[in-house]
Amino acid sequence: MKAAEESSQEQPPSGAELIIYTPSGNVLMRCPLVEDELIIGRDPASDIRLEGHKVSRTHAKIVRTKAGHRIVDQNSTNGIRRGGVRAESWDLSFGDEVEIAGYRVTYVMSGSDPDMTARESSPSPTKFTLRVDDRSGQALIGEQPIAPPPSKMEFKLLSYLYGRRDELCTREELGGAIWGEGLFEDVMVHQLVHRLRVRLGDDPNEPRYVINVQGQGYRLDPTGRGSGSSTSS
């Protein structure tokens, strides 16, 4: 009897699943966690396939443990985030959210109402919150699409910054991502950042979104709280 009880205690909770949300906030899929391992990535062979150039071919892995489930980054380029902070791995609890290259992955009990889960686990976006949806090619501030929309190059820069939001992106890194390594000059990065700021309604002297990190590069603050300043583009 004691052995049976110990064996029962080592089993992970039943009825867990993942709800996957697109970058625009729509439910993409629900995935019951019935296997010991589950791969999330861009590769067609992945158990959960996510599209977009910021998603690595093998991005993350969900592993069954004695207590439940654990998510582990698979050396992905853009990582996995918890509360906006990049992490290598952690044990999941019901209600936890994982951010993967703009997608939101929520760990819930099976049968949970995705609308209720979203309301309980995510703060409502403010009228200043910036979001980028690579699949639709759309950028929004609050619930309103940016108008006129960013140009192709502006969107490419914004999309890259959004994928690395709250992280420093050097000018060399941005130039290589936009034009290719060795195919740009710093002035080209400055000019493109300036045009993007204009599109976002960002004041170059007191930016809310594209923050200048003096002498190094730029950082995107999608909340629009203006947590930095710049004296040049």
C-alpha atoms as one frame of an Amber mdcrd trajectory, in Angstrom:
protein
   0.000   0.000   0.000   2.814   2.369   0.935   4.638   1.639  -2.340   1.473
   2.408  -4.289   1.068   5.724  -2.475   4.686   6.719  -3.168   4.285   5.778
  -6.828   1.126   7.881  -7.022   2.877  10.889  -5.492   5.585  10.749  -8.160
   3.116  11.083 -11.009   2.699  14.559 -12.545  -0.733  16.174 -12.310  -3.137
  14.918 -14.955  -5.028  17.113 -17.366  -2.327  19.667 -18.220  -2.238  21.354
 -21.605  -0.742  24.302 -23.413  -2.722  27.126 -25.015  -0.732  28.833 -27.773
  -1.533  32.455 -28.611  -0.382  34.263 -31.741   1.567  37.535 -31.397  -1.725
  39.345 -32.061  -3.361  37.582 -29.093  -5.567  35.022 -30.869  -5.669  31.366
 -29.800  -3.604  29.381 -32.306  -3.962  25.905 -30.822  -4.417  23.820 -27.686
  -2.017  20.981 -27.003  -2.704  18.329 -24.317   0.508  17.206 -22.595   0.298
  13.441 -22.909   3.851  12.614 -24.023   7.017  12.587 -21.906   8.615  15.204
 -24.175   7.269  17.773 -26.591   9.319  19.930 -28.966   8.370  23.506 -29.879
  10.030  25.045 -32.919   9.955  26.062 -36.563  10.960  22.636 -37.860   8.051
  20.826 -39.572   8.805  17.792 -37.396   8.198  19.762 -34.185   5.303  18.658
 -31.979   4.211  22.311 -31.846   5.265  24.170 -34.953   5.508  27.960 -34.755
   6.206  30.099 -37.796   8.416  33.163 -38.021  12.103  33.868 -38.537  12.628
  34.571 -34.822  11.536  31.019 -33.932  14.460  28.570 -33.954  14.065  25.217
 -35.691  14.220  23.517 -32.293  13.345  26.299 -29.878  12.192  24.726 -26.592
  11.231  21.414 -25.039   8.490  20.544 -22.547   9.601  17.657 -20.312   7.418
  15.596 -17.985   8.767  15.498 -14.422   7.671  13.784 -11.211   6.012  17.018
 -10.062   4.544  18.145 -13.380   6.291  19.659 -16.386   9.409  21.687 -17.084
  10.249  23.913 -20.047  13.842  23.957 -21.296  15.371  26.301 -23.879  17.158
  24.416 -26.671  19.927  26.964 -27.283  17.509  29.045 -29.333  18.544  32.384
 -30.775  15.834  34.456 -29.091  15.272  32.296 -26.038  12.254  31.723 -23.822
  10.974  34.363 -21.420   9.117  34.371 -18.147   7.644  37.701 -17.130   9.738
  39.356 -19.826  12.981  37.904 -18.432  14.962  35.392 -20.453  15.568  32.075
 -18.692  17.132  28.724 -19.557  14.447  26.566 -17.917  11.927  26.390 -15.092
   9.268  24.142 -13.578   5.817  25.093 -14.820   2.857  25.887 -12.575  -0.727
  26.253 -13.759  -1.225  29.743 -15.116   2.437  30.212 -16.096   3.103  32.012
 -19.360   6.065  31.396 -21.624   6.965  33.898 -24.307   8.537  32.416 -27.430
   9.472  34.854 -30.195   6.257  36.835 -29.802   4.023  33.809 -29.203   2.482
  33.319 -25.761   2.332  29.780 -24.389   0.136  29.299 -21.311   0.310  26.201
 -19.081  -3.207  25.371 -17.862  -5.472  22.582 -16.659  -7.240  20.782 -19.478
 -10.536  22.362 -20.434  -9.641  25.837 -19.160 -11.440  28.695 -20.895  -8.750
  30.422 -22.994 -10.547  33.767 -22.724 -10.678  33.497 -18.937  -7.057  32.337
 -18.825  -5.982  35.320 -20.872  -7.885  37.735 -18.632  -6.485  36.219 -15.444
  -2.862  35.850 -16.519  -2.196  38.878 -18.717  -2.444  42.552 -17.929  -4.619
  44.430 -20.376  -2.572  46.371 -22.913  -2.603  50.120 -22.378  -3.244  52.582
 -25.169   0.541  52.928 -25.476   1.450  49.205 -25.634   3.289  48.310 -28.833
   2.749  44.905 -30.442   4.157  43.382 -33.613   2.555  40.495 -35.502   5.028
  39.036 -37.991   2.419  36.709 -39.499   0.113  39.540 -40.555   2.901  42.067
 -41.038   1.059  44.438 -38.736   2.243  46.696 -35.916  -0.201  48.089 -33.355
  -0.120  50.618 -30.557  -2.833  49.661 -28.111  -5.563  48.207 -30.295  -4.917
  50.515 -33.250  -2.722  49.603 -36.240   0.058  52.108 -36.824  -1.050  54.427
 -39.612   0.409  54.952 -42.053   2.001  51.515 -41.661   5.786  51.149 -41.427
   7.704  50.671 -44.649   9.215  47.259 -45.363  12.586  48.290 -43.920  11.019
  50.017 -40.921   8.938  46.944 -40.145  11.981  44.699 -40.455  13.816  46.836
 -37.897  10.791  47.022 -35.603  10.225  43.264 -35.835  13.838  42.545 -34.917
  13.782  44.957 -31.978  10.452  43.488 -30.820  11.907  39.990 -30.853  14.685
  41.242 -28.579  12.571  43.719 -26.619  14.023  45.078 -23.402  17.452  43.886
 -24.546  20.329  45.917 -25.945  20.714  45.560 -29.708  24.006  46.939 -30.970
  24.229  48.945 -34.184  26.361  46.179 -35.695  23.736  43.581 -34.799  20.896
  45.649 -36.258  22.803  46.511 -39.416  23.705  42.875 -40.008  20.094  41.771
 -39.477  18.667  44.418 -41.827  21.213  44.668 -44.649  23.672  41.868 -44.040
  27.075  41.776 -42.393  29.486  44.288 -43.910  26.814  45.769 -46.197  25.884
  48.827 -44.121  27.286  51.903 -42.397  26.321  53.275 -38.987  24.606  56.267
 -40.589  22.183  53.892 -42.336  21.165  52.438 -38.959  20.757  55.934 -37.485
  18.566  57.057 -40.374  16.355  53.972 -40.265  15.898  54.286 -36.497  14.961
  57.944 -36.981  12.333  57.054 -39.601  10.912  54.315 -37.367  10.655  56.739
 -34.452   8.763  59.183 -36.626   6.387  56.377 -37.639   5.810  55.489 -33.967
   5.323  59.116 -32.961   8.445  58.829 -30.811  10.242  62.019 -29.755  13.976
  61.456 -30.460  14.854  63.595 -27.422  12.517  61.712 -25.056  11.740  58.386
 -26.764   9.066  56.115 -25.364   9.719  53.055 -27.521  13.105  53.004 -29.265
  15.522  53.879 -26.478  19.080  54.922 -27.262  21.777  53.176 -25.211  24.548
  55.742 -25.404  27.488  54.604 -27.498  26.173  51.049 -27.885  22.857  50.723
 -29.699  19.141  50.623 -29.034  16.563  48.932 -26.841  12.838  48.595 -27.500
  10.422  49.299 -24.631   7.036  48.032 -25.908   5.188  49.503 -22.914   5.807
  53.050 -24.129   6.780  54.158 -20.649   9.679  56.217 -21.904  12.282  54.551
 -19.732  15.205  56.157 -21.502  16.328  59.278 -23.282  18.312  60.171 -26.321
  19.915  63.279 -27.658  20.312  61.879 -31.148  18.794  59.249 -33.402
